[in-house]
Short mmCIF file of C-alpha atoms and ligand atoms in Angstrom, two decimals:
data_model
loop_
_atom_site.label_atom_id
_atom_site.label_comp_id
_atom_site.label_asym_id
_atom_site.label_seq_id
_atom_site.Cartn_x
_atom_site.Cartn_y
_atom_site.Cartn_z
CA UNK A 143 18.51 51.58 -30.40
CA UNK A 144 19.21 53.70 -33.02
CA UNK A 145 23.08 54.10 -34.56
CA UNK A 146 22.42 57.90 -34.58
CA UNK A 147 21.67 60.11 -31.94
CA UNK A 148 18.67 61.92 -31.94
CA UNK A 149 20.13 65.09 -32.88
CA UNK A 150 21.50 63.76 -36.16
CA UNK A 151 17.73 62.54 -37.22
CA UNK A 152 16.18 65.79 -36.05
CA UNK A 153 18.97 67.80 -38.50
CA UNK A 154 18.09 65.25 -41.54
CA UNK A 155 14.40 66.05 -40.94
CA UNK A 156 15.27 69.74 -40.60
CA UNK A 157 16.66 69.06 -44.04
CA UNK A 158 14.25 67.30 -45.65
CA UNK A 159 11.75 69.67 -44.82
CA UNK A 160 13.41 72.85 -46.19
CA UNK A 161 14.11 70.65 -49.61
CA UNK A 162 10.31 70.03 -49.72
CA UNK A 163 10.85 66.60 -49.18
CA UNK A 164 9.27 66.71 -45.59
CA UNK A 165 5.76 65.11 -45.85
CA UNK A 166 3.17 68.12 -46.51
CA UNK A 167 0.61 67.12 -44.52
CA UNK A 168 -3.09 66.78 -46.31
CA UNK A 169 -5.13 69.67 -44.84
CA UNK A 170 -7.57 68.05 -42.52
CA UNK A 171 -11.27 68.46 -43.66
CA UNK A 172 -13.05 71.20 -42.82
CA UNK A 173 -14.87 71.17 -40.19
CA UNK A 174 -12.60 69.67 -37.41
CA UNK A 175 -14.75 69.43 -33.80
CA UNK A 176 -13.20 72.23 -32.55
CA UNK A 177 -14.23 74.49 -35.65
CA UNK A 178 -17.51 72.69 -35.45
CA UNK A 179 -17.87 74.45 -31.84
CA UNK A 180 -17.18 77.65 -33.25
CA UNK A 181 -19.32 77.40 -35.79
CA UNK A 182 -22.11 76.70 -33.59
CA UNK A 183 -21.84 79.03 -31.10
CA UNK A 184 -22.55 81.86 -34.05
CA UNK A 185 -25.97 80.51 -33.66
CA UNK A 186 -28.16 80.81 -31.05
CA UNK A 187 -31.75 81.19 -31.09
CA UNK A 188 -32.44 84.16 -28.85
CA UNK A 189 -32.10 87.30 -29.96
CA UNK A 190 -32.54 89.50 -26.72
CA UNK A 191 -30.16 90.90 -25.75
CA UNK A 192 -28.00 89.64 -21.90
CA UNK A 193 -29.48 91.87 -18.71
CA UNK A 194 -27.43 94.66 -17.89
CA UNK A 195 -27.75 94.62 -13.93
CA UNK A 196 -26.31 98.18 -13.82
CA UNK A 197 -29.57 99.61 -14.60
CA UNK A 198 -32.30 98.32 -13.74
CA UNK A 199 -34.88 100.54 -15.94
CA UNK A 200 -33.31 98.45 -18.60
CA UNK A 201 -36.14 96.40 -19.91
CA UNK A 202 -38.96 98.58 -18.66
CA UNK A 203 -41.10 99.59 -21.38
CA UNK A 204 -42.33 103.11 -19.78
CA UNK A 205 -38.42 103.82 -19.64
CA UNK A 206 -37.98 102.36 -23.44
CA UNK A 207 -40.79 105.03 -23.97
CA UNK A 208 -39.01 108.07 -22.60
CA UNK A 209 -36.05 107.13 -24.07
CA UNK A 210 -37.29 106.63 -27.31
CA UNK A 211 -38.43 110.64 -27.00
CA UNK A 212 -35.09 111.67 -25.48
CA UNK A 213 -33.07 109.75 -28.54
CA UNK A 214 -35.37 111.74 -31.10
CA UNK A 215 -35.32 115.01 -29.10
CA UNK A 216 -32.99 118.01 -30.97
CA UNK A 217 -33.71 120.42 -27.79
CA UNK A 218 -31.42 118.82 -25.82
CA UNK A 219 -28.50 120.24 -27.75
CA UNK A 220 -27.64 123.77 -26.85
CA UNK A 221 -27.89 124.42 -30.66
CA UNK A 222 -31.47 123.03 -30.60
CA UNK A 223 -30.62 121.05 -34.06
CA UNK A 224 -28.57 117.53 -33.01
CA UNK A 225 -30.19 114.93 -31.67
CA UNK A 226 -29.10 111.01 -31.30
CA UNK A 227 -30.84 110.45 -34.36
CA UNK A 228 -28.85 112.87 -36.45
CA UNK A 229 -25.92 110.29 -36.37
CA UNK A 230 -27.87 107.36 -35.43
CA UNK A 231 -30.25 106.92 -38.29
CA UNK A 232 -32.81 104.81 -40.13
CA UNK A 233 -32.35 101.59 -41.05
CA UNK A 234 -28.50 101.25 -40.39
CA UNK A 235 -28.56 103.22 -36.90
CA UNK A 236 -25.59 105.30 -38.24
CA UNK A 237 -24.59 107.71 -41.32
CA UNK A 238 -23.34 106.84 -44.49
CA UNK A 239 -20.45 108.95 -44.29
CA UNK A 240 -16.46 108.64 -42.70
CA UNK A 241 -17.02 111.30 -39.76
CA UNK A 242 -20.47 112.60 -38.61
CA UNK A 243 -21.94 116.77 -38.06
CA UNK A 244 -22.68 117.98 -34.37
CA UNK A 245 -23.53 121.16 -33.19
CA UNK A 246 -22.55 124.22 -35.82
CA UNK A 247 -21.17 121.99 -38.17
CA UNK A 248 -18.51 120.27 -35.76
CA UNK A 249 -16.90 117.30 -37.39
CA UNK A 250 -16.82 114.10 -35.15
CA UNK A 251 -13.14 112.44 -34.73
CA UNK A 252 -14.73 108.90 -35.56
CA UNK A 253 -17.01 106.89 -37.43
CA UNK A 254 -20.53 106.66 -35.81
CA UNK A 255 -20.75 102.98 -34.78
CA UNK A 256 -24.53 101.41 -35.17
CA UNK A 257 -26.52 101.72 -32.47
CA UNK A 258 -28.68 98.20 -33.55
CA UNK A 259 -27.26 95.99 -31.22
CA UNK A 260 -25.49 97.99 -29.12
CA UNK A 261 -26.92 96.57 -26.13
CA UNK A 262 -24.98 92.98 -26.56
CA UNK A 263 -21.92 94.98 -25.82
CA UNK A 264 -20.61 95.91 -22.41
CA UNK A 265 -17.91 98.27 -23.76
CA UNK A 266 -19.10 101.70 -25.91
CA UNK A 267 -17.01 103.46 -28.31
CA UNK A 268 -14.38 102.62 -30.52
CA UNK A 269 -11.82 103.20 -27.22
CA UNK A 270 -14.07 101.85 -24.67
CA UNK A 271 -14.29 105.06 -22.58
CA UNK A 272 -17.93 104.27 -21.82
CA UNK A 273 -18.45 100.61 -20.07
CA UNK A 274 -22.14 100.46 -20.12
CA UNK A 275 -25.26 101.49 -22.50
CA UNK A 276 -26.19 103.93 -20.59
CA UNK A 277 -23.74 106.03 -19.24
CA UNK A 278 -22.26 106.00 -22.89
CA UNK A 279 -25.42 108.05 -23.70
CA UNK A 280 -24.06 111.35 -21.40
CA UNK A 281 -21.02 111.51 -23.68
CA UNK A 282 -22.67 112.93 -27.03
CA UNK A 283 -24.89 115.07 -24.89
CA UNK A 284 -22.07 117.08 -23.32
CA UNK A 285 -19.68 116.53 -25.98
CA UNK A 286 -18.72 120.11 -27.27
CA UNK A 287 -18.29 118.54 -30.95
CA UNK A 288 -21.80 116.26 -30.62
CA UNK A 289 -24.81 117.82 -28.31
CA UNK A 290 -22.95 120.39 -26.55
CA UNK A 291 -25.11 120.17 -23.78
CA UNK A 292 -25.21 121.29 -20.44
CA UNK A 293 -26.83 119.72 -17.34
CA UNK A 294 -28.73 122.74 -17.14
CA UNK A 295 -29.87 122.41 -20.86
CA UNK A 296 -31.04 118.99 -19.68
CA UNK A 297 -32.79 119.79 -16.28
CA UNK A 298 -34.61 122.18 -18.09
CA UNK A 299 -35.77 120.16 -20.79
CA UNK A 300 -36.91 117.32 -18.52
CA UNK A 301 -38.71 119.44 -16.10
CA UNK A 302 -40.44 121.60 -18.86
CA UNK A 303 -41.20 118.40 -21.34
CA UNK A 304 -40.78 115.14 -19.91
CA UNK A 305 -41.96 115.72 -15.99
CA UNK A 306 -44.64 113.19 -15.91
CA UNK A 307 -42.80 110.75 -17.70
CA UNK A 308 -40.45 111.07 -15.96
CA UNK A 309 -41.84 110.98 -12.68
CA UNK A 310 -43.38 107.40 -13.71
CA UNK A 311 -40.42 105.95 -14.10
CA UNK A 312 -37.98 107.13 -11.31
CA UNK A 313 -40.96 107.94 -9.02
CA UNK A 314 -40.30 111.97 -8.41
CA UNK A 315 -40.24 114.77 -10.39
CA UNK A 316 -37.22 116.31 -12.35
CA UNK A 317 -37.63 119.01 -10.20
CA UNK A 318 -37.33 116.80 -6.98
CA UNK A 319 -34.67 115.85 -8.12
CA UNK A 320 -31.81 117.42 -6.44
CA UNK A 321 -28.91 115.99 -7.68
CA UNK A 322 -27.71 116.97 -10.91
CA UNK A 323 -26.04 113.20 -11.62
CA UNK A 324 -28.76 111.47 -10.97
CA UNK A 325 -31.08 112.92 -13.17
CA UNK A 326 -27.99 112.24 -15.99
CA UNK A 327 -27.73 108.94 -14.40
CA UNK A 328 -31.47 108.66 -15.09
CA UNK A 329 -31.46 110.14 -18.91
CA UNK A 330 -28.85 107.48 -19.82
CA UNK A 331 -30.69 104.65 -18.37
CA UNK A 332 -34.50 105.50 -20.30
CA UNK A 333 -32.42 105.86 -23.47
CA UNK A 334 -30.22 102.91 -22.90
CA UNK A 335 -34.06 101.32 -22.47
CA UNK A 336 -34.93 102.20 -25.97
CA UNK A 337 -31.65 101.27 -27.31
CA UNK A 338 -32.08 97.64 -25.97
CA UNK A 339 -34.93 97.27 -28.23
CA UNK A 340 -33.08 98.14 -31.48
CA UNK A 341 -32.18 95.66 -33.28
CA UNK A 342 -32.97 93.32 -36.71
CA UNK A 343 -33.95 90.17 -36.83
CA UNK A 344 -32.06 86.94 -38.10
CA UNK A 345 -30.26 87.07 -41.02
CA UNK A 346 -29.57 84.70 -43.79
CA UNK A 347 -26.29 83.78 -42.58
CA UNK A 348 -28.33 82.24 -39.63
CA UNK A 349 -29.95 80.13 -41.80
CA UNK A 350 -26.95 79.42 -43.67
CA UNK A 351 -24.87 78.30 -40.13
CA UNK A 352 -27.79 76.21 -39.17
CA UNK A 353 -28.11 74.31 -42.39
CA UNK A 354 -24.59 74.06 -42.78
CA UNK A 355 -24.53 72.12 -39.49
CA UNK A 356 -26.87 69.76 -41.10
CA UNK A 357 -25.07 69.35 -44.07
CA UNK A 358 -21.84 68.70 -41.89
CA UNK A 359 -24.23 66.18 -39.97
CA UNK A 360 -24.71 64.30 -43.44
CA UNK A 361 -21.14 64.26 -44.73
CA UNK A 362 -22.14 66.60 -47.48
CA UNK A 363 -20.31 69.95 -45.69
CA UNK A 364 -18.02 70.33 -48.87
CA UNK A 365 -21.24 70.76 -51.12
CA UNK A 366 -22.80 72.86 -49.42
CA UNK A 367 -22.98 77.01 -50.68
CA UNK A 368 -21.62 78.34 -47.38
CA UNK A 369 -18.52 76.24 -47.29
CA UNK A 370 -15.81 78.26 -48.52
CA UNK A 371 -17.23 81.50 -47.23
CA UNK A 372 -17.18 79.79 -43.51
CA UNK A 373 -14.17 77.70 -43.79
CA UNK A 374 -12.16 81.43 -45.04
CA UNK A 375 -13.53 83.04 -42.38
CA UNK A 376 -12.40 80.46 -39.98
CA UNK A 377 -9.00 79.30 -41.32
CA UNK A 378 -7.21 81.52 -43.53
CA UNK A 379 -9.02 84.16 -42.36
CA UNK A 380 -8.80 84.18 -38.64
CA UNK A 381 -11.82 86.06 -38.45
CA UNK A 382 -13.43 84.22 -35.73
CA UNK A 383 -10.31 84.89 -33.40
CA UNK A 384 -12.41 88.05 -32.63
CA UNK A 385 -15.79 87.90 -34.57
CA UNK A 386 -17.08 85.22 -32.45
CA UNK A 387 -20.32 84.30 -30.72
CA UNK A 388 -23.74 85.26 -31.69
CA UNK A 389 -22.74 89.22 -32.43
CA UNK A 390 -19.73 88.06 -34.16
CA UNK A 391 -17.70 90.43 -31.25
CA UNK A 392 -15.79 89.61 -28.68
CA UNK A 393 -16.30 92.76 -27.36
CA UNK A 394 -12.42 92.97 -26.42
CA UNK A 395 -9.69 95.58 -28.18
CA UNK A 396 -7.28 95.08 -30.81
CA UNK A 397 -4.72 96.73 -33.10
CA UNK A 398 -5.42 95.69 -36.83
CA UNK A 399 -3.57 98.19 -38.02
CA UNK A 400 -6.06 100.49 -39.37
CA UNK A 401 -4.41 103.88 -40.74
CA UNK A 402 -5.05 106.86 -38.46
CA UNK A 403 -2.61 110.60 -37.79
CA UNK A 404 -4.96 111.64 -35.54
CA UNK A 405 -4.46 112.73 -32.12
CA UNK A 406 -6.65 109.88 -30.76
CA UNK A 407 -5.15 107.31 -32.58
CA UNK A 408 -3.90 105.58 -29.38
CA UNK A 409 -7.15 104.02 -28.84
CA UNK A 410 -8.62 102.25 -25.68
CA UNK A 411 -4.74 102.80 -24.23
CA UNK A 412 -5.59 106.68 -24.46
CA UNK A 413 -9.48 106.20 -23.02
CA UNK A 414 -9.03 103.77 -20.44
CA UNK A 415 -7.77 105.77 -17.12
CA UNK A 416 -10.54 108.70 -17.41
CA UNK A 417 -13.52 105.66 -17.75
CA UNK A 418 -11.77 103.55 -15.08
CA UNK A 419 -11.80 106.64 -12.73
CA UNK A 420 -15.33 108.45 -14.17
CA UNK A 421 -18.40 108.66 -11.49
CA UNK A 422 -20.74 107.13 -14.46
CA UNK A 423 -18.95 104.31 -14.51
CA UNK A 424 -20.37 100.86 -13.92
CA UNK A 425 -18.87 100.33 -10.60
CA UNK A 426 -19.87 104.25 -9.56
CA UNK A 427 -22.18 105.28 -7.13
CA UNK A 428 -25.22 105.63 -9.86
CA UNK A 429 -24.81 102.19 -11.14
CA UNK A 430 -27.54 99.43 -10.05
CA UNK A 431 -25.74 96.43 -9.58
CA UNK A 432 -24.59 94.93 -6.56
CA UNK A 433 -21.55 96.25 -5.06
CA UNK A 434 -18.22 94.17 -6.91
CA UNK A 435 -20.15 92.66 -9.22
CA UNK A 436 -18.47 94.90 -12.24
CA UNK A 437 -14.88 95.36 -10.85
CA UNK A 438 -13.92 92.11 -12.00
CA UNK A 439 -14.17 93.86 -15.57
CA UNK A 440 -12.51 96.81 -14.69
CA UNK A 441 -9.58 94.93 -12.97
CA UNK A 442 -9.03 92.88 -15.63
CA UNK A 443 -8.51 95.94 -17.84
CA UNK A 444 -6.72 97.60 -15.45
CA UNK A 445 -4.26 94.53 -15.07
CA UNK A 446 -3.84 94.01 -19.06
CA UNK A 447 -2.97 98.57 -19.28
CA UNK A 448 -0.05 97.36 -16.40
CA UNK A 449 0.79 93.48 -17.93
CA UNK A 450 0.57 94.11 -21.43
CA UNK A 451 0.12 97.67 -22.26
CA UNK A 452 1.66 97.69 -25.59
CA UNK A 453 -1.43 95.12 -26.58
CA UNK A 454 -3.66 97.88 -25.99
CA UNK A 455 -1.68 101.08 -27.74
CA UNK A 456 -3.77 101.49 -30.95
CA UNK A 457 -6.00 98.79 -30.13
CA UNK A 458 -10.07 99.67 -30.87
CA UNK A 459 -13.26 97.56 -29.92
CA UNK A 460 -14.31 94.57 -32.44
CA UNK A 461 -17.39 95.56 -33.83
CA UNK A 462 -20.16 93.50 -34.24
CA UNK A 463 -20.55 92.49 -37.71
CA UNK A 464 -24.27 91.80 -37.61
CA UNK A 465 -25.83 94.19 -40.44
CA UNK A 466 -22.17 95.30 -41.23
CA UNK A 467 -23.32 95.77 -45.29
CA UNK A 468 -25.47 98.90 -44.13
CA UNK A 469 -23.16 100.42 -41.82
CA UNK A 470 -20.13 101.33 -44.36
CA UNK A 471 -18.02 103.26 -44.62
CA UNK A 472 -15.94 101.46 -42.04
CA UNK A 473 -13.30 100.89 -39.17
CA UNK A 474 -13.24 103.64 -36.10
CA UNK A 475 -11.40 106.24 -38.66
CA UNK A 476 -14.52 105.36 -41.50
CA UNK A 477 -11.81 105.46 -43.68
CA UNK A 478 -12.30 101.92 -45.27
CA UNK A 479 -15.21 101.88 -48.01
CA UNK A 480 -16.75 98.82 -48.99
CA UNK A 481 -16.26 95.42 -47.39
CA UNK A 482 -14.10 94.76 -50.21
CA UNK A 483 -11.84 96.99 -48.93
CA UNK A 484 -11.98 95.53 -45.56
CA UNK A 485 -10.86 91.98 -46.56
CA UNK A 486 -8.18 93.62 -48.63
CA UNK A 487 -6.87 95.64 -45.98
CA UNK A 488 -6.88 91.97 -43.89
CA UNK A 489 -4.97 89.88 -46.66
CA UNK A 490 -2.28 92.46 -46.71
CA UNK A 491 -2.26 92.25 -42.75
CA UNK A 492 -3.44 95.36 -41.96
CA UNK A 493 -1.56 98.83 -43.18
CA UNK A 494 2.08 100.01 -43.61
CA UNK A 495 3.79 100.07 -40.88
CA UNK A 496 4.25 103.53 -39.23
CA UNK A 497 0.51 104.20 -40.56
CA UNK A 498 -0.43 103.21 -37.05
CA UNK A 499 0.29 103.16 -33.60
CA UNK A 500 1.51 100.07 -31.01
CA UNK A 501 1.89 96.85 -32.74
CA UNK A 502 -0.66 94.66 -34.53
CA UNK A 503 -2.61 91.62 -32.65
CA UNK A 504 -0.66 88.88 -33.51
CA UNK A 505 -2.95 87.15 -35.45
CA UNK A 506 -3.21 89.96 -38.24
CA UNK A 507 -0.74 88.81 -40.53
CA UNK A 508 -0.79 88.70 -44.68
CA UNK A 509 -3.04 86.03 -45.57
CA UNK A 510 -2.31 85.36 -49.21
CA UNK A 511 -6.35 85.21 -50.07
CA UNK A 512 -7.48 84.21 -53.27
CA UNK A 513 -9.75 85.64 -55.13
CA UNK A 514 -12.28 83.10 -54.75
CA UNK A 515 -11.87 83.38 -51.20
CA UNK A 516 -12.42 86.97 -51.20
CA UNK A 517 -15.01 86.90 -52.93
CA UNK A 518 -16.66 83.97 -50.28
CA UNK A 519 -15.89 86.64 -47.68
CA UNK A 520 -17.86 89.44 -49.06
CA UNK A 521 -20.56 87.43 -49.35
CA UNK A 522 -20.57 85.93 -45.77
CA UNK A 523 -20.93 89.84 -44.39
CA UNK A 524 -23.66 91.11 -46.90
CA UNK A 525 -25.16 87.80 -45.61
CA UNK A 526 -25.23 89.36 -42.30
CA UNK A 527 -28.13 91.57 -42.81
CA UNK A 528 -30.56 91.00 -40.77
CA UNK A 529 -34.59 91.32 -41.75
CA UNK A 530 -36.15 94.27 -40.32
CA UNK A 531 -37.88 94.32 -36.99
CA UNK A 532 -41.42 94.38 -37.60
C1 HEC B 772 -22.65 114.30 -33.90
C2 HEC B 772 -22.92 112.91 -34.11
C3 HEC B 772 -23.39 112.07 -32.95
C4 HEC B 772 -24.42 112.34 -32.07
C5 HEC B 772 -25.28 113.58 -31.98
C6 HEC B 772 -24.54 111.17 -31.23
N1 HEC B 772 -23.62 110.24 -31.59
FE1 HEC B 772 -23.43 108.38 -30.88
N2 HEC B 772 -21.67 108.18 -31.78
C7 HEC B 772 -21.12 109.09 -32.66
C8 HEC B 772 -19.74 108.74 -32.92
C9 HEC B 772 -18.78 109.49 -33.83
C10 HEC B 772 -19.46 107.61 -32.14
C11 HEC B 772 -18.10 106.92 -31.97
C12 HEC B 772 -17.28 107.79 -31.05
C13 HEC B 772 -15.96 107.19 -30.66
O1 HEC B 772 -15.86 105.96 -30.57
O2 HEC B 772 -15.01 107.94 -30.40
C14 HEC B 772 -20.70 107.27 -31.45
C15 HEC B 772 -20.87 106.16 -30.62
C16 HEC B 772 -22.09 105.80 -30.07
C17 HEC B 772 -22.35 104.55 -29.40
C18 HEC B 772 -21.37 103.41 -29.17
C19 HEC B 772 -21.66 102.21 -30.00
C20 HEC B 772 -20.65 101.13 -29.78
O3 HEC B 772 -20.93 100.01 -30.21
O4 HEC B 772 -19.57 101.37 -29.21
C21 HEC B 772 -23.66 104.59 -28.96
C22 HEC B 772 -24.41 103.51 -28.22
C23 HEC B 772 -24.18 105.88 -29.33
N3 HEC B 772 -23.21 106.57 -30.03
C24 HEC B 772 -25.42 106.37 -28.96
C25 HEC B 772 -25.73 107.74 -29.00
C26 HEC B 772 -26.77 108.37 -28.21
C27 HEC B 772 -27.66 107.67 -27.21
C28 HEC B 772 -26.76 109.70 -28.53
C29 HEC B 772 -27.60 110.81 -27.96
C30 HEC B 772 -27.53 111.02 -26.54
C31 HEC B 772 -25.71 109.86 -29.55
N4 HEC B 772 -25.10 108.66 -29.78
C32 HEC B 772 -25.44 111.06 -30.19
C33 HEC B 772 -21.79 110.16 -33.23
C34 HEC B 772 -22.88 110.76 -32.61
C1 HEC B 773 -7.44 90.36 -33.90
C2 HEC B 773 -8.88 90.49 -33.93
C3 HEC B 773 -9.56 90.55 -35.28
C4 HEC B 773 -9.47 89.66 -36.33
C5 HEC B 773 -8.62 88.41 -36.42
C6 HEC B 773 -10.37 90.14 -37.35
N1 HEC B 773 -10.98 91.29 -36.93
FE1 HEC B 773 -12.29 92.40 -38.01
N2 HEC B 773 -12.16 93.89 -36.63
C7 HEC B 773 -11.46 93.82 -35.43
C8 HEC B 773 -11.36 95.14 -34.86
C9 HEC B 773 -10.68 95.48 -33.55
C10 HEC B 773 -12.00 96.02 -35.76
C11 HEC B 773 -12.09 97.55 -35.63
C12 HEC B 773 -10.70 98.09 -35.91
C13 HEC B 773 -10.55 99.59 -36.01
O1 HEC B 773 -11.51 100.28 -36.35
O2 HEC B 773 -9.43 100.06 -35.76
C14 HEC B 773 -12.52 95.19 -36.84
C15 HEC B 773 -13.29 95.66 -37.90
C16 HEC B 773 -13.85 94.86 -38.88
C17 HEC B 773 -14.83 95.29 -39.86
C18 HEC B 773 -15.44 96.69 -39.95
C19 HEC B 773 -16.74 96.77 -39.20
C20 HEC B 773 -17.25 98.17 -39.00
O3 HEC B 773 -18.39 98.28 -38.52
O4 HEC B 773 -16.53 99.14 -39.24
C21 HEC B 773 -15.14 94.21 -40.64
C22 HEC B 773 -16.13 94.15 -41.78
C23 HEC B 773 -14.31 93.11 -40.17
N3 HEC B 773 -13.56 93.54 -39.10
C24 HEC B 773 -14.29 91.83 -40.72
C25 HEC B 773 -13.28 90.91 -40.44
C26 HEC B 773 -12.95 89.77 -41.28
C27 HEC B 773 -13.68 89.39 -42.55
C28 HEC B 773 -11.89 89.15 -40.69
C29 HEC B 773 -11.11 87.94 -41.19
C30 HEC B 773 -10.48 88.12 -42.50
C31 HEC B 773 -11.57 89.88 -39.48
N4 HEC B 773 -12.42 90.94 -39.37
C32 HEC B 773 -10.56 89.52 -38.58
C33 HEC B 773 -10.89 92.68 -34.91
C34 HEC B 773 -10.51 91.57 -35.68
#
């Protein structure tokens, strides 16, 4: 038994540890088992993308077809000039610039997000206000700032353009059809079709992950190129807290305290109540899958607006960071303008306060990077890339 009680050796260690003299523990090498899980669940072979079971043209080609037409198609804007394509573009499936041009030069609040690999996600928007691929597609069309649309404009361009097509896909005519939602229902669900089959193929970093895992395997993880990139963007980084999993998304919300004045700057806390109550969404009466099967989504983000709302005031959906090097400029406000940028903006733990709304994720937080380390980070994105699909 010791002569002192406990207290008095917990207040000498206390002590000992502010002076320095506490023993710094060596940093354990990287990676541990549990970062070796993390690691290897950024790799994973297939690259097609989950079923969506609320619509179930999803992966039919004829529907891929029509959508592919609809996507492309500037006459279904009421100013007969905007089209998906006109901020979903070319190689990066988005515009090189902050904010994107609608209808009579209307400025969009937001960056255009990608729309290659979209379909991995089951949240759209920077603020979630669309929960599935396809009924995200009807908010552009009728936006007054985007398509400017009307469901007339689009019952009239179906039945005068697409009326076969259409027909062999949801087995009547636009003209039969007598309900104005479902024939939206229906436009969302051919493009979402077409959307599913944008994407790129593997990128280098996949090859890196994978032969990093054999290097790991051998003992020889500290030589290999990858290392410090990997090991920043797991430790000191925190990156994988929310880029996890083969799209490098968790497809959840957070506040990383990106500057934004703008009215909308509240985020998914803003969005949420108009989606959770909106006929299009994926628990609605035009959605394909089974009764229940969706609300467990909804209720959970129903339960964190009540629980924890103050988690979700400025909070915006991780993007994927698959083929991030074409999509600059970056973050929902497009503000941000290289990925050097972005990993600056993370070591200094997001922006001055005040800049932003709510408070930051807790795991945002100055990271005291060096410049090595930066440097590693930059190169794991551009190594995101992925080939193009042939
Ligand atoms: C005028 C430019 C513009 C047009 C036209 C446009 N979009 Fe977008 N798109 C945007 C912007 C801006 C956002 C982000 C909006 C936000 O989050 O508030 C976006 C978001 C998206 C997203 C969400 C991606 C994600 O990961 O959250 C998808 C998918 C998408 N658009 C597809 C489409 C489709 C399909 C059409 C045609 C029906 C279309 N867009 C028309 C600018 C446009
Ligand atoms: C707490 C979760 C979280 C962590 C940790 C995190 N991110 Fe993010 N990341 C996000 C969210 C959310 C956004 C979008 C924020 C916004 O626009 O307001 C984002 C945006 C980005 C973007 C911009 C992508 C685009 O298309 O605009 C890049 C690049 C990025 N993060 C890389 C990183 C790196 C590198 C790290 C580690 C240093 C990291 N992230 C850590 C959640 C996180």
């Amino acid at each position: 038994m010791s002569r002192y009680p406990l207290r008095t050796w917990m207040l000498a260690g206390a002590l000992l540890g502010s002076l320095g003299l506490g023993c710094t523990e060596p940093e354990e090498p990287f990676p541990t088992t549990e970062e070796l899980e993390k690691l290897q669940s950024l790799h994973t072979p297939s690259r097609k993308p989950p079923a969506d079971p609320t619509n179930k043209y999803g992966d039919d080609p004829l529907a891929a077809a029509l959508g592919n037409k609809l996507f492309n198609d500037p006459g279904l804007s009421s100013c007969g000039t905007v089209s998906c394509k006109s901020c979903h573009e070319g190689e990066s499936g988005t515009v090189s610039t902050p904010k994107s041009l609608g209808c009579n030069g209307a400025v969009t609040g937001r960056n255009p997000p990608s729309v290659l690999g979209s379909s991995y996600s089951t949240w759209f928007m920077w603020d979630g206000r669309a929960d599935r691929l396809w009924n995200q597609a009807l908010l552009p069309l009728f936006s007054p700032i985007e398509m400017a649309s009307s469901p007339a404009i689009l019952r009239n361009r179906l039945t005068t353009r697409y009326a076969e097509e259409y027909k062999s896909v949801f087995g009547k005519l636009p003209s039969e059809e007598s309900n104005d939602e479902q024939l939206q229902a229906n436009f969302g669900k051919a493009i979402a079709a077409y959307e599913r089959t944008l994407n790129r193929n593997e990128a280098p970093f996949d090859q890196d992950v994978l032969r990093f895992l054999g290097a790991v395997q051998e003992g020889k993880a500290e030589k290999d190129p990858a290392w410090l990139g990997l090991k920043t963007f797991l430790r000191k980084g925190q990156c994988i807290l929310c880029h996890k999993g083969a799209m490098l998304s968790d497809d959840q919300f957070h506040n990383i305290g990106v500057a934004d004045a703008s009215d909308s700057r509240r985020g998914v806390a803003a969005a949420a109540n108009a989606m959770l109550t909106w006929t299009f969404n994926s628990s609605g009466p035009y959605s394909d899958a089974p009764a229940g099967l969706e609300s467990g989504r909804l209720q959970r983000l129903v339960s964190d607006l009540q629980l924890k709302p103050s988690e979700l005031e400025g909070a915006y959906k991780t993007p994927t960071l698959r083929n991030v090097e074409l999509t600059g400029p970056y973050m929902h406000t497009g503000d941000v303008k290289t990925l050097e940028d972005v990993v600056e903006l993370y070591d200094k733990g997001g922006d001055v306060a005040g800049s932003y709304v709510g408070t930051l994720s807790q795991s945002i937080a100055p990271l005291d990077l060096t410049d090595e380390e930066k440097a590693a980070l930059v190169k794991l994105l551009k190594s995101m890339t992925g080939a193009p699909k042939q």
